[in-house]
Amino acid sequence: VVLADLHVRQDEFDEAERVIDAAEARINGMVEPALVGQYLLLARVELLLAKRDYDAALVVADGIVPAATTRYHDELPPSSLLVAAARGRAYIGKEDWVAAEASLREALALSPGRHSNMWLLSQVYRQTGQTEKEEEIRWQLLETQGRVAEYFELAKLFRLSGQPERVPEVLAMAVEHTPSLTQNYAALYALAGQYGSRLVIMQYPSFDLDSLHLYAPEAPGVTFIDNLHVFDADVEGYFFEPTYPNSFSHYTNRGAG
């Protein structure tokens, strides 16, 4: 499954299909054939999504029957979660926003802390002009999950939806409700000073230095990059979207860092 996924990520679709076919031919000799079988089907769904064959991806996803509880129940995400997320991605590809929302909300209910599904759901709401729904869900996630990234996602949402005046307040809330944010930067300052290193800090794209200084104040030996204007010469560069959103990372056209 992992090997097939690697081939898919490198657009080696024929190789990925050969790997999946070979594994399926040997499935009866495996320790957990039902479990492996559903993960191989999910790998085939990923392959079809990468090929933009969304209808075929939905057909395969609909045929996945969750395996009974296995010894790996606590280590592996339930297939129902992965199927719901895959269906959501397929419906996004088809621009069936209603079906995409339903599938991704199902996935989010199954695993509220899985950022990739909320990221996908946000794309649905931004495409359909329903940013108030995204805001509502992100506030709910803050109450139940407490991820500091939700504050930054809300700030980005406010900027994108024409409400930049709300950005300072939500970032101030992040600092107030997440003391570790300021503490971690203080620890970085101390380490840099201890080893004589130059510390360079960059804010999220499109936020000003004032918001950055809420948790990373100016200090000797610390350099700050004004990410509000760093994209002025290449506005489109900021809006690059990752094509494999299964981790929280920072993407450019050259890859993820």
PDB file of C-alpha atoms in Angstrom:
ATOM      1  CA  VAL A   1       0.000   0.000   0.000  1.00  0.00           C
ATOM      2  CA  VAL A   2       2.799   2.389   0.903  1.00  0.00           C
ATOM      3  CA  LEU A   3       4.702   1.545  -2.262  1.00  0.00           C
ATOM      4  CA  ALA A   4       1.602   2.146  -4.380  1.00  0.00           C
ATOM      5  CA  ASP A   5       1.105   5.473  -2.642  1.00  0.00           C
ATOM      6  CA  LEU A   6       4.679   6.503  -3.401  1.00  0.00           C
ATOM      7  CA  HIS A   7       4.165   5.704  -7.074  1.00  0.00           C
ATOM      8  CA  VAL A   8       0.927   7.730  -7.092  1.00  0.00           C
ATOM      9  CA  ARG A   9       2.669  10.732  -5.562  1.00  0.00           C
ATOM     10  CA  GLN A  10       5.244  10.582  -8.352  1.00  0.00           C
ATOM     11  CA  ASP A  11       2.555  10.265 -11.048  1.00  0.00           C
ATOM     12  CA  GLU A  12       3.730   6.719 -11.848  1.00  0.00           C
ATOM     13  CA  PHE A  13       0.206   5.450 -12.257  1.00  0.00           C
ATOM     14  CA  ASP A  14       0.959   2.252 -14.184  1.00  0.00           C
ATOM     15  CA  GLU A  15       3.499   1.197 -11.564  1.00  0.00           C
ATOM     16  CA  ALA A  16       1.026   1.923  -8.771  1.00  0.00           C
ATOM     17  CA  GLU A  17      -1.626  -0.205 -10.440  1.00  0.00           C
ATOM     18  CA  ARG A  18       0.825  -3.088 -10.917  1.00  0.00           C
ATOM     19  CA  VAL A  19       1.744  -2.974  -7.217  1.00  0.00           C
ATOM     20  CA  ILE A  20      -1.924  -3.018  -6.159  1.00  0.00           C
ATOM     21  CA  ASP A  21      -2.766  -5.850  -8.563  1.00  0.00           C
ATOM     22  CA  ALA A  22       0.173  -7.939  -7.343  1.00  0.00           C
ATOM     23  CA  ALA A  23      -0.788  -7.444  -3.694  1.00  0.00           C
ATOM     24  CA  GLU A  24      -4.416  -8.353  -4.362  1.00  0.00           C
ATOM     25  CA  ALA A  25      -3.300 -11.583  -6.054  1.00  0.00           C
ATOM     26  CA  ARG A  26      -1.488 -12.613  -2.843  1.00  0.00           C
ATOM     27  CA  ILE A  27      -4.058 -11.415  -0.359  1.00  0.00           C
ATOM     28  CA  ASN A  28      -5.334 -14.825   0.750  1.00  0.00           C
ATOM     29  CA  GLY A  29      -1.959 -15.688   2.210  1.00  0.00           C
ATOM     30  CA  MET A  30      -1.816 -12.602   4.392  1.00  0.00           C
ATOM     31  CA  VAL A  31      -2.455 -12.506   8.137  1.00  0.00           C
ATOM     32  CA  GLU A  32      -5.244  -9.919   7.875  1.00  0.00           C
ATOM     33  CA  PRO A  33      -6.698 -10.369   4.367  1.00  0.00           C
ATOM     34  CA  ALA A  34      -9.871  -8.349   5.035  1.00  0.00           C
ATOM     35  CA  LEU A  35      -7.956  -5.436   6.506  1.00  0.00           C
ATOM     36  CA  VAL A  36      -5.295  -5.463   3.803  1.00  0.00           C
ATOM     37  CA  GLY A  37      -7.990  -5.792   1.151  1.00  0.00           C
ATOM     38  CA  GLN A  38      -9.776  -2.634   2.198  1.00  0.00           C
ATOM     39  CA  TYR A  39      -6.499  -0.695   2.347  1.00  0.00           C
ATOM     40  CA  LEU A  40      -5.631  -1.897  -1.144  1.00  0.00           C
ATOM     41  CA  LEU A  41      -9.027  -0.672  -2.323  1.00  0.00           C
ATOM     42  CA  LEU A  42      -8.318   2.667  -0.663  1.00  0.00           C
ATOM     43  CA  ALA A  43      -4.972   2.743  -2.501  1.00  0.00           C
ATOM     44  CA  ARG A  44      -6.876   2.176  -5.741  1.00  0.00           C
ATOM     45  CA  VAL A  45      -9.195   5.046  -4.829  1.00  0.00           C
ATOM     46  CA  GLU A  46      -6.135   7.284  -4.324  1.00  0.00           C
ATOM     47  CA  LEU A  47      -4.838   6.218  -7.713  1.00  0.00           C
ATOM     48  CA  LEU A  48      -8.134   7.058  -9.402  1.00  0.00           C
ATOM     49  CA  LEU A  49      -8.317  10.408  -7.618  1.00  0.00           C
ATOM     50  CA  ALA A  50      -4.817  11.240  -8.832  1.00  0.00           C
ATOM     51  CA  LYS A  51      -5.914  10.330 -12.368  1.00  0.00           C
ATOM     52  CA  ARG A  52      -8.991  12.549 -11.887  1.00  0.00           C
ATOM     53  CA  ASP A  53     -11.304   9.636 -12.613  1.00  0.00           C
ATOM     54  CA  TYR A  54     -13.703  10.751  -9.923  1.00  0.00           C
ATOM     55  CA  ASP A  55     -16.667   8.605 -10.933  1.00  0.00           C
ATOM     56  CA  ALA A  56     -14.564   5.429 -10.836  1.00  0.00           C
ATOM     57  CA  ALA A  57     -13.083   6.491  -7.479  1.00  0.00           C
ATOM     58  CA  LEU A  58     -16.589   6.802  -6.040  1.00  0.00           C
ATOM     59  CA  VAL A  59     -17.575   3.369  -7.354  1.00  0.00           C
ATOM     60  CA  VAL A  60     -14.557   1.739  -5.688  1.00  0.00           C
ATOM     61  CA  ALA A  61     -15.072   3.698  -2.450  1.00  0.00           C
ATOM     62  CA  ASP A  62     -18.717   2.598  -2.301  1.00  0.00           C
ATOM     63  CA  GLY A  63     -17.593  -1.028  -2.498  1.00  0.00           C
ATOM     64  CA  ILE A  64     -15.305  -0.891   0.541  1.00  0.00           C
ATOM     65  CA  VAL A  65     -16.726  -2.923   3.424  1.00  0.00           C
ATOM     66  CA  PRO A  66     -15.106  -2.043   6.789  1.00  0.00           C
ATOM     67  CA  ALA A  67     -13.177  -4.993   8.194  1.00  0.00           C
ATOM     68  CA  ALA A  68     -14.104  -6.384  11.585  1.00  0.00           C
ATOM     69  CA  THR A  69     -12.075  -5.176  14.562  1.00  0.00           C
ATOM     70  CA  THR A  70      -8.469  -6.310  14.227  1.00  0.00           C
ATOM     71  CA  ARG A  71      -5.375  -6.308  16.388  1.00  0.00           C
ATOM     72  CA  TYR A  72      -4.447  -3.025  14.668  1.00  0.00           C
ATOM     73  CA  HIS A  73      -7.649  -1.220  15.590  1.00  0.00           C
ATOM     74  CA  ASP A  74      -5.863   1.314  17.804  1.00  0.00           C
ATOM     75  CA  GLU A  75      -3.036   1.994  15.348  1.00  0.00           C
ATOM     76  CA  LEU A  76      -4.879   2.437  12.050  1.00  0.00           C
ATOM     77  CA  PRO A  77      -7.579   4.990  11.220  1.00  0.00           C
ATOM     78  CA  PRO A  78     -10.972   3.386  10.571  1.00  0.00           C
ATOM     79  CA  SER A  79     -11.698   2.751   6.920  1.00  0.00           C
ATOM     80  CA  SER A  80     -15.027   4.575   7.313  1.00  0.00           C
ATOM     81  CA  LEU A  81     -13.053   7.761   7.983  1.00  0.00           C
ATOM     82  CA  LEU A  82     -10.760   7.259   4.993  1.00  0.00           C
ATOM     83  CA  VAL A  83     -13.669   6.403   2.704  1.00  0.00           C
ATOM     84  CA  ALA A  84     -15.637   9.501   3.743  1.00  0.00           C
ATOM     85  CA  ALA A  85     -12.597  11.719   3.131  1.00  0.00           C
ATOM     86  CA  ALA A  86     -11.901  10.097  -0.242  1.00  0.00           C
ATOM     87  CA  ARG A  87     -15.514  10.540  -1.307  1.00  0.00           C
ATOM     88  CA  GLY A  88     -15.291  14.187  -0.304  1.00  0.00           C
ATOM     89  CA  ARG A  89     -12.212  14.674  -2.474  1.00  0.00           C
ATOM     90  CA  ALA A  90     -13.901  12.942  -5.409  1.00  0.00           C
ATOM     91  CA  TYR A  91     -16.965  15.165  -5.108  1.00  0.00           C
ATOM     92  CA  ILE A  92     -14.723  18.243  -4.943  1.00  0.00           C
ATOM     93  CA  GLY A  93     -13.173  17.072  -8.202  1.00  0.00           C
ATOM     94  CA  LYS A  94     -16.652  16.775  -9.705  1.00  0.00           C
ATOM     95  CA  GLU A  95     -17.585  20.190  -8.202  1.00  0.00           C
ATOM     96  CA  ASP A  96     -20.547  18.543  -6.478  1.00  0.00           C
ATOM     97  CA  TRP A  97     -20.277  20.834  -3.481  1.00  0.00           C
ATOM     98  CA  VAL A  98     -23.360  19.550  -1.628  1.00  0.00           C
ATOM     99  CA  ALA A  99     -22.180  15.929  -1.712  1.00  0.00           C
ATOM    100  CA  ALA A 100     -18.606  16.996  -0.889  1.00  0.00           C
ATOM    101  CA  GLU A 101     -19.791  18.881   2.183  1.00  0.00           C
ATOM    102  CA  ALA A 102     -21.829  15.910   3.413  1.00  0.00           C
ATOM    103  CA  SER A 103     -18.930  13.461   3.005  1.00  0.00           C
ATOM    104  CA  LEU A 104     -16.354  15.745   4.608  1.00  0.00           C
ATOM    105  CA  ARG A 105     -18.603  16.614   7.531  1.00  0.00           C
ATOM    106  CA  GLU A 106     -19.002  12.876   8.082  1.00  0.00           C
ATOM    107  CA  ALA A 107     -15.218  12.490   8.070  1.00  0.00           C
ATOM    108  CA  LEU A 108     -14.803  15.427  10.436  1.00  0.00           C
ATOM    109  CA  ALA A 109     -17.355  13.956  12.862  1.00  0.00           C
ATOM    110  CA  LEU A 110     -15.422  10.677  12.880  1.00  0.00           C
ATOM    111  CA  SER A 111     -12.117  12.416  13.618  1.00  0.00           C
ATOM    112  CA  PRO A 112     -12.450  16.106  14.595  1.00  0.00           C
ATOM    113  CA  GLY A 113      -8.720  16.465  15.130  1.00  0.00           C
ATOM    114  CA  ARG A 114      -7.752  15.440  11.598  1.00  0.00           C
ATOM    115  CA  HIS A 115      -6.742  18.750  10.058  1.00  0.00           C
ATOM    116  CA  SER A 116      -6.664  17.537   6.446  1.00  0.00           C
ATOM    117  CA  ASN A 117     -10.432  16.950   6.359  1.00  0.00           C
ATOM    118  CA  MET A 118     -11.174  20.392   7.784  1.00  0.00           C
ATOM    119  CA  TRP A 119      -8.824  21.840   5.189  1.00  0.00           C
ATOM    120  CA  LEU A 120     -10.788  20.084   2.429  1.00  0.00           C
ATOM    121  CA  LEU A 121     -14.107  21.212   3.889  1.00  0.00           C
ATOM    122  CA  SER A 122     -12.844  24.786   3.974  1.00  0.00           C
ATOM    123  CA  GLN A 123     -12.189  24.575   0.228  1.00  0.00           C
ATOM    124  CA  VAL A 124     -15.846  23.642  -0.309  1.00  0.00           C
ATOM    125  CA  TYR A 125     -17.074  26.586   1.728  1.00  0.00           C
ATOM    126  CA  ARG A 126     -14.707  29.045   0.088  1.00  0.00           C
ATOM    127  CA  GLN A 127     -15.670  27.880  -3.383  1.00  0.00           C
ATOM    128  CA  THR A 128     -19.368  28.262  -2.572  1.00  0.00           C
ATOM    129  CA  GLY A 129     -19.132  31.521  -0.627  1.00  0.00           C
ATOM    130  CA  GLN A 130     -20.235  29.881   2.639  1.00  0.00           C
ATOM    131  CA  THR A 131     -17.369  31.135   4.751  1.00  0.00           C
ATOM    132  CA  GLU A 132     -19.683  31.640   7.717  1.00  0.00           C
ATOM    133  CA  LYS A 133     -20.035  27.847   7.924  1.00  0.00           C
ATOM    134  CA  GLU A 134     -16.273  27.419   8.031  1.00  0.00           C
ATOM    135  CA  GLU A 135     -16.011  30.022  10.768  1.00  0.00           C
ATOM    136  CA  GLU A 136     -18.695  28.265  12.837  1.00  0.00           C
ATOM    137  CA  ILE A 137     -17.007  24.871  12.577  1.00  0.00           C
ATOM    138  CA  ARG A 138     -13.555  26.252  13.382  1.00  0.00           C
ATOM    139  CA  TRP A 139     -14.866  27.904  16.548  1.00  0.00           C
ATOM    140  CA  GLN A 140     -16.408  24.570  17.519  1.00  0.00           C
ATOM    141  CA  LEU A 141     -13.104  22.804  16.883  1.00  0.00           C
ATOM    142  CA  LEU A 142     -11.338  25.310  19.111  1.00  0.00           C
ATOM    143  CA  GLU A 143     -13.699  24.420  21.953  1.00  0.00           C
ATOM    144  CA  THR A 144     -13.186  20.670  21.578  1.00  0.00           C
ATOM    145  CA  GLN A 145      -9.682  20.289  20.115  1.00  0.00           C
ATOM    146  CA  GLY A 146      -7.849  23.460  21.140  1.00  0.00           C
ATOM    147  CA  ARG A 147      -5.472  23.415  18.162  1.00  0.00           C
ATOM    148  CA  VAL A 148      -3.617  26.710  17.979  1.00  0.00           C
ATOM    149  CA  ALA A 149      -3.599  26.383  14.191  1.00  0.00           C
ATOM    150  CA  GLU A 150      -7.366  26.982  14.183  1.00  0.00           C
ATOM    151  CA  TYR A 151      -6.772  30.573  15.323  1.00  0.00           C
ATOM    152  CA  PHE A 152      -4.447  31.133  12.384  1.00  0.00           C
ATOM    153  CA  GLU A 153      -6.873  29.457   9.993  1.00  0.00           C
ATOM    154  CA  LEU A 154      -9.630  31.759  11.276  1.00  0.00           C
ATOM    155  CA  ALA A 155      -7.348  34.743  10.767  1.00  0.00           C
ATOM    156  CA  LYS A 156      -6.656  33.631   7.175  1.00  0.00           C
ATOM    157  CA  LEU A 157     -10.374  33.108   6.638  1.00  0.00           C
ATOM    158  CA  PHE A 158     -11.169  36.631   7.865  1.00  0.00           C
ATOM    159  CA  ARG A 159      -8.584  38.078   5.516  1.00  0.00           C
ATOM    160  CA  LEU A 160      -9.853  36.078   2.541  1.00  0.00           C
ATOM    161  CA  SER A 161     -13.492  36.921   3.271  1.00  0.00           C
ATOM    162  CA  GLY A 162     -12.906  40.677   3.451  1.00  0.00           C
ATOM    163  CA  GLN A 163     -12.824  41.024   7.250  1.00  0.00           C
ATOM    164  CA  PRO A 164      -9.171  41.907   7.945  1.00  0.00           C
ATOM    165  CA  GLU A 165     -10.168  44.028  10.939  1.00  0.00           C
ATOM    166  CA  ARG A 166     -10.937  40.798  12.842  1.00  0.00           C
ATOM    167  CA  VAL A 167      -7.439  39.365  12.411  1.00  0.00           C
ATOM    168  CA  PRO A 168      -5.693  41.128  15.365  1.00  0.00           C
ATOM    169  CA  GLU A 169      -8.414  40.052  17.799  1.00  0.00           C
ATOM    170  CA  VAL A 170      -8.317  36.371  16.878  1.00  0.00           C
ATOM    171  CA  LEU A 171      -4.507  36.242  16.988  1.00  0.00           C
ATOM    172  CA  ALA A 172      -4.539  37.972  20.378  1.00  0.00           C
ATOM    173  CA  MET A 173      -6.915  35.218  21.515  1.00  0.00           C
ATOM    174  CA  ALA A 174      -4.431  32.615  20.308  1.00  0.00           C
ATOM    175  CA  VAL A 175      -1.727  34.139  22.488  1.00  0.00           C
ATOM    176  CA  GLU A 176      -4.041  34.443  25.507  1.00  0.00           C
ATOM    177  CA  HIS A 177      -5.468  30.917  25.309  1.00  0.00           C
ATOM    178  CA  THR A 178      -2.259  29.152  24.278  1.00  0.00           C
ATOM    179  CA  PRO A 179       0.511  30.212  26.696  1.00  0.00           C
ATOM    180  CA  SER A 180       2.891  27.670  25.163  1.00  0.00           C
ATOM    181  CA  LEU A 181       2.981  29.779  21.976  1.00  0.00           C
ATOM    182  CA  THR A 182       4.832  32.611  23.719  1.00  0.00           C
ATOM    183  CA  GLN A 183       6.783  30.209  25.931  1.00  0.00           C
ATOM    184  CA  ASN A 184       8.104  28.259  22.946  1.00  0.00           C
ATOM    185  CA  TYR A 185       9.418  31.398  21.270  1.00  0.00           C
ATOM    186  CA  ALA A 186      11.050  32.498  24.509  1.00  0.00           C
ATOM    187  CA  ALA A 187      12.770  29.110  24.637  1.00  0.00           C
ATOM    188  CA  LEU A 188      13.959  29.566  21.033  1.00  0.00           C
ATOM    189  CA  TYR A 189      15.377  32.985  21.912  1.00  0.00           C
ATOM    190  CA  ALA A 190      17.240  31.484  24.858  1.00  0.00           C
ATOM    191  CA  LEU A 191      18.683  28.627  22.804  1.00  0.00           C
ATOM    192  CA  ALA A 192      19.808  30.966  20.023  1.00  0.00           C
ATOM    193  CA  GLY A 193      21.472  33.209  22.563  1.00  0.00           C
ATOM    194  CA  GLN A 194      23.134  30.262  24.299  1.00  0.00           C
ATOM    195  CA  TYR A 195      24.730  29.006  21.083  1.00  0.00           C
ATOM    196  CA  GLY A 196      25.348  32.372  19.454  1.00  0.00           C
ATOM    197  CA  SER A 197      22.958  31.588  16.605  1.00  0.00           C
ATOM    198  CA  ARG A 198      21.044  34.085  14.540  1.00  0.00           C
ATOM    199  CA  LEU A 199      17.317  33.461  14.799  1.00  0.00           C
ATOM    200  CA  VAL A 200      15.146  34.306  11.778  1.00  0.00           C
ATOM    201  CA  ILE A 201      11.359  34.278  12.260  1.00  0.00           C
ATOM    202  CA  MET A 202       8.709  34.440   9.554  1.00  0.00           C
ATOM    203  CA  GLN A 203       5.001  35.015  10.051  1.00  0.00           C
ATOM    204  CA  TYR A 204       2.216  33.194   8.233  1.00  0.00           C
ATOM    205  CA  PRO A 205       1.744  34.660   4.730  1.00  0.00           C
ATOM    206  CA  SER A 206      -0.241  37.915   4.575  1.00  0.00           C
ATOM    207  CA  PHE A 207      -0.034  38.725   8.303  1.00  0.00           C
ATOM    208  CA  ASP A 208       1.878  41.764   9.496  1.00  0.00           C
ATOM    209  CA  LEU A 209       4.761  41.977  11.952  1.00  0.00           C
ATOM    210  CA  ASP A 210       2.561  43.471  14.665  1.00  0.00           C
ATOM    211  CA  SER A 211       0.594  40.227  14.880  1.00  0.00           C
ATOM    212  CA  LEU A 212       3.831  38.219  14.910  1.00  0.00           C
ATOM    213  CA  HIS A 213       5.201  40.305  17.772  1.00  0.00           C
ATOM    214  CA  LEU A 214       2.212  39.327  19.915  1.00  0.00           C
ATOM    215  CA  TYR A 215       4.036  36.070  20.674  1.00  0.00           C
ATOM    216  CA  ALA A 216       7.530  36.699  19.262  1.00  0.00           C
ATOM    217  CA  PRO A 217       8.606  40.153  20.477  1.00  0.00           C
ATOM    218  CA  GLU A 218      11.502  42.074  19.018  1.00  0.00           C
ATOM    219  CA  ALA A 219      14.806  41.177  20.632  1.00  0.00           C
ATOM    220  CA  PRO A 220      18.554  41.620  19.975  1.00  0.00           C
ATOM    221  CA  GLY A 221      19.889  39.044  17.523  1.00  0.00           C
ATOM    222  CA  VAL A 222      16.426  38.145  16.200  1.00  0.00           C
ATOM    223  CA  THR A 223      15.515  38.950  12.594  1.00  0.00           C
ATOM    224  CA  PHE A 224      11.918  39.084  11.378  1.00  0.00           C
ATOM    225  CA  ILE A 225      10.664  38.658   7.818  1.00  0.00           C
ATOM    226  CA  ASP A 226       7.680  40.799   6.859  1.00  0.00           C
ATOM    227  CA  ASN A 227       5.526  38.132   5.261  1.00  0.00           C
ATOM    228  CA  LEU A 228       2.739  40.601   4.595  1.00  0.00           C
ATOM    229  CA  HIS A 229       4.685  42.016   1.655  1.00  0.00           C
ATOM    230  CA  VAL A 230       7.108  39.240   0.695  1.00  0.00           C
ATOM    231  CA  PHE A 231       4.643  38.057  -1.956  1.00  0.00           C
ATOM    232  CA  ASP A 232       3.991  41.518  -3.407  1.00  0.00           C
ATOM    233  CA  ALA A 233       6.128  40.735  -6.451  1.00  0.00           C
ATOM    234  CA  ASP A 234       4.418  37.356  -6.979  1.00  0.00           C
ATOM    235  CA  VAL A 235       0.882  37.552  -5.660  1.00  0.00           C
ATOM    236  CA  GLU A 236      -0.134  34.259  -7.255  1.00  0.00           C
ATOM    237  CA  GLY A 237       2.722  32.507  -5.497  1.00  0.00           C
ATOM    238  CA  TYR A 238       0.943  32.780  -2.179  1.00  0.00           C
ATOM    239  CA  PHE A 239      -2.150  30.984  -3.431  1.00  0.00           C
ATOM    240  CA  PHE A 240      -0.395  27.738  -4.407  1.00  0.00           C
ATOM    241  CA  GLU A 241      -2.507  24.856  -3.066  1.00  0.00           C
ATOM    242  CA  PRO A 242      -1.070  21.487  -1.987  1.00  0.00           C
ATOM    243  CA  THR A 243      -2.355  18.500  -3.938  1.00  0.00           C
ATOM    244  CA  TYR A 244      -1.772  16.025  -1.132  1.00  0.00           C
ATOM    245  CA  PRO A 245      -3.233  17.698   1.982  1.00  0.00           C
ATOM    246  CA  ASN A 246      -2.705  14.874   4.471  1.00  0.00           C
ATOM    247  CA  SER A 247      -0.304  16.771   6.668  1.00  0.00           C
ATOM    248  CA  PHE A 248      -0.060  20.267   8.021  1.00  0.00           C
ATOM    249  CA  SER A 249       2.913  21.693   6.187  1.00  0.00           C
ATOM    250  CA  HIS A 250       4.137  24.652   4.192  1.00  0.00           C
ATOM    251  CA  TYR A 251       3.996  24.225   0.431  1.00  0.00           C
ATOM    252  CA  THR A 252       5.682  25.936  -2.455  1.00  0.00           C
ATOM    253  CA  ASN A 253       5.910  24.988  -6.118  1.00  0.00           C
ATOM    254  CA  ARG A 254       9.154  23.175  -5.278  1.00  0.00           C
ATOM    255  CA  GLY A 255       7.650  20.976  -2.551  1.00  0.00           C
ATOM    256  CA  ALA A 256       6.766  20.975   1.129  1.00  0.00           C
ATOM    257  CA  GLY A 257       9.010  22.138   3.938  1.00  0.00           C
TER     258      GLY A 257
END
